[in-house]
Coordinates of C-alpha atoms in Angstrom, one line a residue:
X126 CA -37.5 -3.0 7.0
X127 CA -37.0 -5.4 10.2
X128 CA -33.8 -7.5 8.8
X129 CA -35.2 -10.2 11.3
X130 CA -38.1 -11.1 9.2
X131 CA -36.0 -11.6 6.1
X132 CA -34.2 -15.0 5.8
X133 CA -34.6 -15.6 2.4
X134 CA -32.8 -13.3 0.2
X135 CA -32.9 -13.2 -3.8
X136 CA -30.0 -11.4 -5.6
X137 CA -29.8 -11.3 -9.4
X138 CA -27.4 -10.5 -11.6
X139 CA -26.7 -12.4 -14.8
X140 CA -24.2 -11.2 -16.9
X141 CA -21.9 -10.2 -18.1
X142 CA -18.7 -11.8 -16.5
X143 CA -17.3 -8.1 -15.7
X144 CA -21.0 -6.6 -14.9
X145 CA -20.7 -9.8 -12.2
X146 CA -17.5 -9.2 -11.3
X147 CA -17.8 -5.3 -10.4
X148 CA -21.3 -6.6 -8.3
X149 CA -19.2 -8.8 -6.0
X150 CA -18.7 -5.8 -3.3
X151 CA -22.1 -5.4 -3.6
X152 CA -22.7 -9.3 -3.1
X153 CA -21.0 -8.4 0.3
X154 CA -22.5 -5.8 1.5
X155 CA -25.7 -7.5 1.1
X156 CA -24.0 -10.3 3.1
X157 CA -22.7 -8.2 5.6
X158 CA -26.3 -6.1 6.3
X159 CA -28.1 -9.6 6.6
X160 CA -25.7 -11.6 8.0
X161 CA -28.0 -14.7 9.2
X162 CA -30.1 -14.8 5.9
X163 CA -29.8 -17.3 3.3
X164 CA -28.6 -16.2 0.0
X165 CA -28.7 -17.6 -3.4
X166 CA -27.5 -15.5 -6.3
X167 CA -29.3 -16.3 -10.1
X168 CA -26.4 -15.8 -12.8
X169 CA -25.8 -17.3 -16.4
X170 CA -23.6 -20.1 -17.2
X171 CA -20.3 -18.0 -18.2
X172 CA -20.0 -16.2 -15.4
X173 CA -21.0 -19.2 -13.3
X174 CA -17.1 -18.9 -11.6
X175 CA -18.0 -15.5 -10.1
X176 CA -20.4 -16.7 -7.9
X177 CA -19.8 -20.4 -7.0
X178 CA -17.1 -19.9 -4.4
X179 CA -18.1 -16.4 -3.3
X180 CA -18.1 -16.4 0.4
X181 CA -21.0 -14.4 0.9
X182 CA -23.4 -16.4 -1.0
X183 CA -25.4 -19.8 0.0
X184 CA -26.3 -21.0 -3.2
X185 CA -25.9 -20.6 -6.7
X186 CA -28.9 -20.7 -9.3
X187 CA -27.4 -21.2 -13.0
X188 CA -29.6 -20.7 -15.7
X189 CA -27.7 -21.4 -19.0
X190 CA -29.1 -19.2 -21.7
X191 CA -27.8 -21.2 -24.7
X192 CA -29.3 -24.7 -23.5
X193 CA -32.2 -23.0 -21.8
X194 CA -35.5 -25.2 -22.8
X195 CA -39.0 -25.2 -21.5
X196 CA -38.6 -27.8 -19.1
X197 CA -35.4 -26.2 -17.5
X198 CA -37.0 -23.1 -17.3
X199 CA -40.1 -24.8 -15.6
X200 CA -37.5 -26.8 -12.7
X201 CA -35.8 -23.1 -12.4
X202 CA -39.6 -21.4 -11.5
X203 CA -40.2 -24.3 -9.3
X204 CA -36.8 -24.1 -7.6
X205 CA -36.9 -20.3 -6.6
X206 CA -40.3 -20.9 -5.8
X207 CA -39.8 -23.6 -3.1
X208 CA -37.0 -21.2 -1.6
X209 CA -39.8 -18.6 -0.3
X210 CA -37.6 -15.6 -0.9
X211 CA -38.9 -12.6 1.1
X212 CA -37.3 -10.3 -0.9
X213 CA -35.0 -10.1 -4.6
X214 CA -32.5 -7.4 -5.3
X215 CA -32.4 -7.1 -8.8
X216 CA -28.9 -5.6 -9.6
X217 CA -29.4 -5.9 -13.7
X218 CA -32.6 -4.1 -13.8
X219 CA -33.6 -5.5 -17.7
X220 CA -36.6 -6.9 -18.7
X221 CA -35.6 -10.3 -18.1
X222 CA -34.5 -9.7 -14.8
X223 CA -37.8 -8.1 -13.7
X224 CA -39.9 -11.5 -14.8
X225 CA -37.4 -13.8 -13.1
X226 CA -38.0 -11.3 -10.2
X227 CA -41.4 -11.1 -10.2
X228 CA -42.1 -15.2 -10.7
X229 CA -40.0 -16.3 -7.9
X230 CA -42.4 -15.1 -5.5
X231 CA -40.4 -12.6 -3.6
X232 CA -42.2 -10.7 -1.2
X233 CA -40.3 -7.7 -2.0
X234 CA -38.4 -7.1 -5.1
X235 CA -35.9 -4.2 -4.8
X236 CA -34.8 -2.6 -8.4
X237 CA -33.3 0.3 -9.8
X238 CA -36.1 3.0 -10.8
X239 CA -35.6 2.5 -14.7
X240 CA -35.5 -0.8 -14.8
X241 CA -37.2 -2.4 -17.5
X242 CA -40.5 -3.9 -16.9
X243 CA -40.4 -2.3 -13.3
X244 CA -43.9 -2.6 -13.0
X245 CA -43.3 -6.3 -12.1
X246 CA -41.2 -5.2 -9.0
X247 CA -42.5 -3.2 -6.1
X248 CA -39.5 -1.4 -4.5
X249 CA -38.4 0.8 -6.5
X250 CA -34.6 2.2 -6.0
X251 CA -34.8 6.0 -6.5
X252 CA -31.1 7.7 -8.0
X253 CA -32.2 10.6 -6.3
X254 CA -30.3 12.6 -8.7
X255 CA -26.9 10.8 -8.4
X256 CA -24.9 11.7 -12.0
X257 CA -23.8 8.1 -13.8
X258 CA -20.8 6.5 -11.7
X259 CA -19.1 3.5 -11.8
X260 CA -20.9 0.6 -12.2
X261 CA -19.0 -0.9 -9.0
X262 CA -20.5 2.1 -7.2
X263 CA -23.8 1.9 -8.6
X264 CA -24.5 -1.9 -7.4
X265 CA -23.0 -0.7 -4.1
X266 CA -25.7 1.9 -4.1
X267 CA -28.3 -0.3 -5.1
X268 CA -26.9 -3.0 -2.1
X269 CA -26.8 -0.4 0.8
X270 CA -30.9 0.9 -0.1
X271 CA -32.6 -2.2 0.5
X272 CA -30.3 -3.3 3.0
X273 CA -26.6 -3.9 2.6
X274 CA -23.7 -2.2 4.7
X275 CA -21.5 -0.1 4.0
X276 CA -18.2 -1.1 2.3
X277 CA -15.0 0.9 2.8
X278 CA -12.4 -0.6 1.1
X279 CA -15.1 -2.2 -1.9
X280 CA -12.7 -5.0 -4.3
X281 CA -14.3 -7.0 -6.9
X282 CA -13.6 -10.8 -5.9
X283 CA -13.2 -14.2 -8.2
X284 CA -11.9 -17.3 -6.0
X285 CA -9.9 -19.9 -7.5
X286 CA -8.6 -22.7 -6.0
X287 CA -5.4 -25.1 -6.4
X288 CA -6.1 -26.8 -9.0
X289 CA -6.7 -23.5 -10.8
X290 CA -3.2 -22.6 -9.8
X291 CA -1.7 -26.0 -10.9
X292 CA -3.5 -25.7 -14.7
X293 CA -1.4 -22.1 -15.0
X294 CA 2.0 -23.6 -14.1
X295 CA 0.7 -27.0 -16.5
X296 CA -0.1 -24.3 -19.4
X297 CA 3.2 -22.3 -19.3
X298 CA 5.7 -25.4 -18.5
X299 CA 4.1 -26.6 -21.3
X300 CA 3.8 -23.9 -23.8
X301 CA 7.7 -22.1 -22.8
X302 CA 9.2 -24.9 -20.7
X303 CA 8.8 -22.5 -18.0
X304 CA 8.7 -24.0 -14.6
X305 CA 8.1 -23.3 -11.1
X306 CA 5.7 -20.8 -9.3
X307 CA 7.0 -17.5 -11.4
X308 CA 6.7 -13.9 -10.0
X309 CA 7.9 -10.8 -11.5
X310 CA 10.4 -10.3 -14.4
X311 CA 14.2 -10.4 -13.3
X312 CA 15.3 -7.1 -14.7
X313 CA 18.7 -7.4 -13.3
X314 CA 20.5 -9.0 -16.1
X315 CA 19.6 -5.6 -17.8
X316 CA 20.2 -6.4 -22.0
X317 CA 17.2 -8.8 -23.2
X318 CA 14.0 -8.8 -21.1
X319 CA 11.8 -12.4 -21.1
X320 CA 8.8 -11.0 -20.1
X321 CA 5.1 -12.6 -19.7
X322 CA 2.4 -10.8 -21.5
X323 CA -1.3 -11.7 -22.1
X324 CA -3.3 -10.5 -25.1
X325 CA -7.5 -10.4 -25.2
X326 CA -8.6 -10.2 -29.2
X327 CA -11.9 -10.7 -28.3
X328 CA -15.2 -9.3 -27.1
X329 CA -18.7 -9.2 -26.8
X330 CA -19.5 -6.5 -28.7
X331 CA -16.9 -6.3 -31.8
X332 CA -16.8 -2.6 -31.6
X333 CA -14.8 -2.9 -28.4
X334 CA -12.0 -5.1 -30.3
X335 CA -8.6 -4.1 -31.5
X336 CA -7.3 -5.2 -34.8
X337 CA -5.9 -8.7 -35.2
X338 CA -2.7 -6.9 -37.2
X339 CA -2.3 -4.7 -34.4
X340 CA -1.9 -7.6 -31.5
X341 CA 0.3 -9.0 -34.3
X342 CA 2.7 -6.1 -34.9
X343 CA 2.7 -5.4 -31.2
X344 CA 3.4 -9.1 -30.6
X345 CA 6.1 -8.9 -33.2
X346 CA 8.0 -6.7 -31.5
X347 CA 7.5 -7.6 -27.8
X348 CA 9.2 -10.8 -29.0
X349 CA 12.3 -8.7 -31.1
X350 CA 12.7 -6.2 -28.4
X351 CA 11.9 -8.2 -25.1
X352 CA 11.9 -11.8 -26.1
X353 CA 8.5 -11.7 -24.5
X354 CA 6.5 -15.5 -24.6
X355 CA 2.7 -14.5 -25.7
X356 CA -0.3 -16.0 -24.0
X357 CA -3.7 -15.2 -26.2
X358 CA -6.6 -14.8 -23.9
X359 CA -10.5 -15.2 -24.8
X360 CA -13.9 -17.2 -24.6
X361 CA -15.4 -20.1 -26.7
X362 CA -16.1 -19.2 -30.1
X363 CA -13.5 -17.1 -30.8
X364 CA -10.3 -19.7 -31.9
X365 CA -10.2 -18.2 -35.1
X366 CA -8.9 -15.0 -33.7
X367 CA -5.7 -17.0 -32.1
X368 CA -5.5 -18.8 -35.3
X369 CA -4.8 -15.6 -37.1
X370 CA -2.2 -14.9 -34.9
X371 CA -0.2 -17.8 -34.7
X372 CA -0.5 -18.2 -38.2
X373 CA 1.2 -14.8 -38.8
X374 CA 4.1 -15.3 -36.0
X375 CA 5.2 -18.8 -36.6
X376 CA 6.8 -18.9 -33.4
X377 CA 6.9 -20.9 -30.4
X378 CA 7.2 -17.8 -28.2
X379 CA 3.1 -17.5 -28.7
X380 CA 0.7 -20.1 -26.5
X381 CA -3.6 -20.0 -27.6
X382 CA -5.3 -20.3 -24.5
X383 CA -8.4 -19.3 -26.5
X384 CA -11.5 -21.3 -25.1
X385 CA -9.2 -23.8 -22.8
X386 CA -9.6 -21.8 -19.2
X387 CA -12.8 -21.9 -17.2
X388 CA -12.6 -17.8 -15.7
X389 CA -10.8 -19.5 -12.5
X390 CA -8.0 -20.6 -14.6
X391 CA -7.7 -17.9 -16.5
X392 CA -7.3 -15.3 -13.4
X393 CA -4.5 -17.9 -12.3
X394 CA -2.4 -17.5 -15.6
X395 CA -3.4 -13.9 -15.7
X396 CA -1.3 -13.8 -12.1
X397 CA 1.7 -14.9 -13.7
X398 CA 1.6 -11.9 -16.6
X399 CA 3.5 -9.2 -16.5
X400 CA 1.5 -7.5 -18.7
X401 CA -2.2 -7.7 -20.5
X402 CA -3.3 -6.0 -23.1
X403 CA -6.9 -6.2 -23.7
X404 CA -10.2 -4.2 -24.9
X405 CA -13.0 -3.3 -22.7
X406 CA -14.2 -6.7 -21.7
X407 CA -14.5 -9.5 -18.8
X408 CA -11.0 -10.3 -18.9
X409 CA -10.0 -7.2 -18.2
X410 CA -12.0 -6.6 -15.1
X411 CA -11.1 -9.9 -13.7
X412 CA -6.7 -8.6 -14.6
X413 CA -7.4 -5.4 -12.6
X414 CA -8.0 -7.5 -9.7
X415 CA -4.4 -8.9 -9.5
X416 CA -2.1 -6.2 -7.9
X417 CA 1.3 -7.4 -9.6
X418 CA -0.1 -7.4 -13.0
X419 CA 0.1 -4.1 -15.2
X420 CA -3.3 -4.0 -17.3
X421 CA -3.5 -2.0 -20.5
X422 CA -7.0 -1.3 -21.3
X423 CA -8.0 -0.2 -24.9
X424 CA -11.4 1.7 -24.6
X425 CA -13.4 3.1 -28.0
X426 CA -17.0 3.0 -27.8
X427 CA -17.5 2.6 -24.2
X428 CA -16.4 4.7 -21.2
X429 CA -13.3 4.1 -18.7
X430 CA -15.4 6.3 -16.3
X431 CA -18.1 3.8 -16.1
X432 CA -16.8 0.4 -16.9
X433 CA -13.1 0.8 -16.4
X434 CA -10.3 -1.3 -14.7
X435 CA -10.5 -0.6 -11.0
X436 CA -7.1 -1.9 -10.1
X437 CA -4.4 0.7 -9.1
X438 CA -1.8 -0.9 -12.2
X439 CA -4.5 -0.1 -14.6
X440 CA -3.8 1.8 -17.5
X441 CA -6.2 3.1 -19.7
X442 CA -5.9 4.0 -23.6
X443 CA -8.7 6.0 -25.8
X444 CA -9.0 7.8 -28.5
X445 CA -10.2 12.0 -28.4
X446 CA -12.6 11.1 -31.3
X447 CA -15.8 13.4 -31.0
X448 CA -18.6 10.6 -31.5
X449 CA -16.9 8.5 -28.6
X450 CA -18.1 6.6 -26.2
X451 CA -20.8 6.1 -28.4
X452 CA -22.0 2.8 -26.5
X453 CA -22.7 1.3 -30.1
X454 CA -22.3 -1.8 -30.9
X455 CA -22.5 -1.3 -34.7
X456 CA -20.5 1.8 -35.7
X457 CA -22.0 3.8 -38.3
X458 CA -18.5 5.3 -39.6
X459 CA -17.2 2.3 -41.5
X460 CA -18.0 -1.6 -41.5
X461 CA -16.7 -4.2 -39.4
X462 CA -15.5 -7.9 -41.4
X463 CA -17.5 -10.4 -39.6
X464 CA -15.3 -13.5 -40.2
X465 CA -11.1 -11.7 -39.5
X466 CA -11.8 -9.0 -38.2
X467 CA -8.9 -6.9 -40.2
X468 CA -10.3 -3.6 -39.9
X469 CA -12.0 -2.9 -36.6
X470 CA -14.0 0.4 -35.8
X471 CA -11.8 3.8 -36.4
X472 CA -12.1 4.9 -32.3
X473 CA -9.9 1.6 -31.5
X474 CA -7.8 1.6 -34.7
X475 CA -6.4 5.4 -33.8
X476 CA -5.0 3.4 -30.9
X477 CA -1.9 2.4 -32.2
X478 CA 0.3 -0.7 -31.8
X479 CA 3.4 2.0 -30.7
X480 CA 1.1 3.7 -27.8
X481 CA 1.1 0.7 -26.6
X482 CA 4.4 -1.0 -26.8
X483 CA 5.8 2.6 -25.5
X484 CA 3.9 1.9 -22.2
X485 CA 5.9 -1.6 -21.6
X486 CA 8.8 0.1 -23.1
X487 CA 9.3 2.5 -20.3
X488 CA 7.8 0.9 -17.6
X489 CA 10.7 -1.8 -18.1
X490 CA 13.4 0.7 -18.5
X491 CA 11.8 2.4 -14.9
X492 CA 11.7 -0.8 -13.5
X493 CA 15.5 -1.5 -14.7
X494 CA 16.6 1.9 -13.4
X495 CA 15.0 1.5 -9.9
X496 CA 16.8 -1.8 -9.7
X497 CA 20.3 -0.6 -11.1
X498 CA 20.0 2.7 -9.6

């Protein structure tokens, strides 16, 4: 391929906000083995913040699946059309992806060799017998054959700006009168911790999600033992989840932040955690990013191996069950309430509320030993 002949450059990649994420090192090495070209990267609406202020890319192309009507879908054709891509990297590789591919007119339209409807793309990405890996390493590996450099030190990135940074300190002055840029927990009092920690009840797939009773147990006593202040995480859609829980606590130490953070925002009050606990899921992703924040990832159907937290505080909880990672997204082992969500799958109720309140347990006493000691 001469890299001189290719100014216009195509990347897709539309979901999901952690799928995005974990593509971001990719994003840059595709920057970084065409450095002159103009890029533009297609993504949905919700994971929009990914790619806005990425530094690698040119452009942004939304498309917003819920709103999505003929007409849009018409100016979207006739916008990636006027752009005269000379090639698309497809980094999703579904049968969507290959159509958007294929009608923006891109000479050259790199994809992974099972992608689905790969007929409509003509560069196929052979695995060449690589076993499944990461998916941070597999859009890295896609990125480097039709182009991209190499990247040593690969980190998943999510800009966010001051007035990100301002909304977190509004939120938590707000919800525990706490004020001023906080850092980590003061340990040196020793006795009663007050201690940050975000909870994620939801999810994509519902098979993925924890118990409601078991963020409210573990919530309860974060607050007895700690004196902990509670932040609930999560997306649009899903208020009824915090609703439960505030319902069942009745305290002021618990905030709903709930559909009220763009992902920007919610990275920034992430920062001032000192803990999240959290199923497989966007969130999580974009926690493993922050070094000072210790992320407790609860993992059932899917696999850490694959999809896990990338950050070096990341710690990872799962079950032994034979049948997992099943990748389901309908267990057939017992039945999932649609509306409360009481009773969750059996791979992420054998994770118990006392596995992971042990974890903060003793990494505050360690923390309080290495500060007394």
């Amino acid at each position: 391929m001469v890299k001189k002949s290719v100014k216009n450059i195509l990347i897709i990649k539309l979901s999901s906000i952690g799928d995005c994420l974990l593509a971001t090192p990719a994003i840059e090495s595709i920057r970084r083995g065409y450095p002159d070209s103009f890029i533009a990267w297609l993504i949905e609406d919700k994971s929009k913040d990914i790619a806005i202020l990425n530094p690698y890319v040119d452009d942004v192309v939304v498309v917003d699946r819920q709103r999505f009507k003929m007409r849009d879908y018409l100016s979207l054709l006739k916008k990636l059309k006027n752009c005269r891509f000379d090639i698309s990297i497809d980094l999703q590789g579904v049968s969507r992806t290959s159509i958007f591919a294929f009608l923006s007119g891109a000479k050259r339209r790199y994809v992974e060799e099972y992608a689905g409807l790969g007929f409509l793309q003509n560069k196929k990405i052979i695995r060449k017998g690589r076993s499944l890996e990461h998916a941070l390493k597999f859009y890295l590996f896609l990125a480097q054959n039709c182009g991209g450099a190499k990247i040593e030190e690969p980190n998943p990135t999510l800009i966010t700006t001051k007035s990100d940074e301002r909304f977190a300190l509004d939120f938590l002055e707000k919800s525990f009168k706490i004020t001023g840029d906080i850092g980590a927990v003061d340990l040196k009092t020793g006795g009663k911790k007050d201690i940050l920690v975000g909870i994620n009840p939801t999810g994509t797939w519902k098979t993925k999600r924890w118990p409601v009773r078991y963020f409210i147990k573990l919530s309860k006593e974060l607050i007895d033992s700690f004196n902990a202040n509670i932040v609930i995480f999560g997306g649009k859609g899903e208020e009824y989840l915090s609703a439960e829980i505030l319902n069942a606590l009745k305290t002021g130490k618990v905030a709903d932040a709930i559909g009220k953070t763009t992902l920007k925002q919610a990275k920034e009050l992430l920062k001032r955690m000192d803990y999240f606990i959290t199923p497989d899921s966007g969130l999580m992703h974009i926690a493993s990013t922050i070094d000072t924040l210790k992320v407790i990832s609860l993992f059932g159907p899917t696999e850490p191996t694959l999809t896990g937290p990338v950050g070096k505080n990341s710690v990872v909880l799962t079950d032994s069950l034979i049948c997992i990672p099943c990748f389901k997204k309908k267990c057939p082992l017992n039945k999932i309430e649609s509306n409360n969500l009481k009773e969750c799958v059996l791979c992420m109720k054998r994770i118990t509320p006392d596995k992971v309140f042990n974890i903060i347990n003793m990494d505050l006493n360690t923390s309080l030993i290495n500060i007394t000691g």
